[in-house]
Amino acid sequence: GDDIENADDTVMNLNSKPVIKFKDVPSVLGDKIVILKGNVFRISDYVEAEDADGNAIEDIKYTGKVDSKKVGTYNI
């Protein structure tokens, strides 16, 4: 909007896409996350994201549902 101001003369990025990548953990195999039946699924255990300035995004949201009580393949 017209009221946006950059107070410290640095580059301002608006609507920049985040950088999302898998963490380097044993449960990530290629582009898949493998968890044991019954384990709690928390996306932040397997994926990390940063904004355009390299700041960590802590509140990662995803669509889909993982029911770790049932063995199967889930798309998220």
Coordinates of N, CA, C and O in Angstrom, one line a residue, residues 4-46:
I4 N 3.5 1.9 3.1 CA 4.7 1.1 3.4 C 5.9 2.0 3.4 O 6.2 2.8 2.4
E5 N 6.8 1.9 4.4 CA 8.0 2.7 4.5 C 9.1 1.8 4.9 O 9.0 0.9 5.7
N6 N 10.3 2.0 4.3 CA 11.5 1.3 4.7 C 12.3 2.1 5.5 O 13.0 3.0 5.1
A7 N 12.3 1.9 6.8 CA 13.0 2.7 7.8 C 14.5 2.7 7.8 O 15.2 3.6 8.3
D8 N 15.1 1.6 7.3 CA 16.6 1.5 7.4 C 17.3 1.4 6.1 O 18.5 0.9 6.0
D9 N 16.7 1.8 5.0 CA 17.4 1.9 3.7 C 17.9 0.6 3.1 O 18.8 0.6 2.3
T10 N 17.4 -0.5 3.6 CA 17.8 -1.8 3.0 C 16.7 -2.2 2.0 O 15.6 -1.6 1.9
V11 N 17.0 -3.2 1.2 CA 16.1 -3.7 0.2 C 14.9 -4.3 0.9 O 15.0 -5.0 1.8
M12 N 13.7 -3.9 0.4 CA 12.5 -4.4 1.0 C 11.9 -5.5 0.0 O 11.8 -5.2 -1.2
N13 N 11.6 -6.7 0.5 CA 11.0 -7.7 -0.4 C 9.6 -7.9 0.1 O 9.3 -8.2 1.2
L14 N 8.7 -7.7 -0.9 CA 7.3 -8.0 -0.6 C 6.8 -9.2 -1.4 O 7.2 -9.3 -2.6
N15 N 6.0 -10.0 -0.8 CA 5.5 -11.2 -1.4 C 6.5 -12.1 -2.0 O 6.3 -12.7 -3.0
S16 N 7.7 -12.2 -1.3 CA 8.7 -13.1 -1.8 C 8.4 -14.5 -1.3 O 7.9 -14.7 -0.2
K17 N 8.7 -15.5 -2.2 CA 8.4 -16.9 -1.8 C 9.5 -17.4 -0.8 O 10.6 -17.0 -0.9
P18 N 9.0 -18.2 0.2 CA 10.0 -18.7 1.1 C 10.8 -19.8 0.5 O 10.5 -20.4 -0.5
V19 N 12.0 -20.1 1.1 CA 12.8 -21.2 0.7 C 12.5 -22.3 1.6 O 12.7 -22.2 2.8
I20 N 12.0 -23.4 1.1 CA 11.6 -24.6 1.9 C 12.4 -25.8 1.5 O 12.6 -26.1 0.3
K21 N 13.0 -26.5 2.5 CA 13.8 -27.6 2.2 C 13.7 -28.7 3.3 O 13.3 -28.3 4.4
F22 N 14.0 -29.9 2.9 CA 14.0 -31.0 3.9 C 15.2 -30.8 4.8 O 16.3 -30.4 4.3
K23 N 15.1 -31.2 6.1 CA 16.2 -31.2 7.0 C 17.0 -32.5 6.7 O 16.5 -33.4 6.2
D24 N 18.3 -32.4 7.1 CA 19.2 -33.6 6.9 C 19.0 -34.5 8.1 O 19.8 -34.4 9.1
V25 N 18.0 -35.3 8.1 CA 17.7 -36.2 9.2 C 17.4 -37.6 8.6 O 17.0 -37.7 7.5
P26 N 17.7 -38.6 9.4 CA 17.5 -40.0 8.8 C 16.1 -40.3 8.4 O 15.9 -41.2 7.5
S27 N 15.1 -39.6 8.9 CA 13.7 -39.9 8.5 C 13.3 -39.4 7.1 O 12.3 -39.7 6.6
V28 N 14.2 -38.5 6.6 CA 13.9 -38.0 5.2 C 14.7 -38.8 4.2 O 16.0 -38.8 4.3
L29 N 14.0 -39.4 3.3 CA 14.6 -40.2 2.3 C 14.3 -39.7 0.9 O 13.1 -39.9 0.5
G30 N 15.2 -38.9 0.3 CA 14.9 -38.3 -1.0 C 13.8 -37.2 -0.7 O 14.0 -36.3 0.0
D31 N 12.7 -37.4 -1.4 CA 11.6 -36.4 -1.2 C 10.4 -37.0 -0.4 O 9.3 -36.6 -0.5
K32 N 10.8 -38.0 0.5 CA 9.8 -38.6 1.3 C 10.2 -38.5 2.8 O 11.3 -38.6 3.1
I33 N 9.2 -38.5 3.7 CA 9.4 -38.5 5.1 C 8.9 -39.9 5.6 O 7.7 -40.2 5.3
V34 N 9.7 -40.6 6.3 CA 9.3 -41.9 6.8 C 9.2 -41.8 8.4 O 10.2 -41.5 9.0
I35 N 8.1 -42.1 8.9 CA 7.9 -42.2 10.4 C 7.4 -43.5 10.8 O 6.8 -44.2 10.0
L36 N 7.6 -43.9 12.0 CA 7.2 -45.1 12.6 C 5.7 -45.0 13.0 O 5.2 -43.9 13.4
K37 N 5.0 -46.1 12.8 CA 3.6 -46.1 13.2 C 3.4 -45.7 14.7 O 4.2 -46.1 15.5
G38 N 2.5 -44.8 14.9 CA 2.3 -44.3 16.3 C 3.1 -43.1 16.7 O 2.8 -42.4 17.7
N39 N 4.1 -42.7 16.0 CA 4.9 -41.5 16.3 C 4.1 -40.3 16.0 O 3.3 -40.3 15.0
V40 N 4.3 -39.2 16.7 CA 3.7 -37.9 16.5 C 4.3 -37.3 15.3 O 5.6 -37.2 15.2
F41 N 3.5 -36.8 14.3 CA 4.0 -36.1 13.1 C 4.0 -34.6 13.3 O 3.0 -34.1 13.6
R42 N 5.2 -34.0 13.3 CA 5.4 -32.6 13.3 C 6.2 -32.2 12.1 O 7.4 -32.6 12.0
I43 N 5.6 -31.4 11.2 CA 6.3 -31.0 10.0 C 7.7 -30.3 10.3 O 8.6 -30.5 9.6
S44 N 7.7 -29.6 11.4 CA 9.0 -28.9 11.7 C 10.1 -29.8 12.1 O 11.3 -29.4 12.1
D45 N 9.8 -31.1 12.3 CA 10.9 -32.1 12.6 C 11.6 -32.5 11.3 O 12.7 -33.0 11.3
Y46 N 11.0 -32.2 10.1 CA 11.5 -32.7 8.9 C 11.7 -31.6 7.8 O 12.4 -31.9 6.8

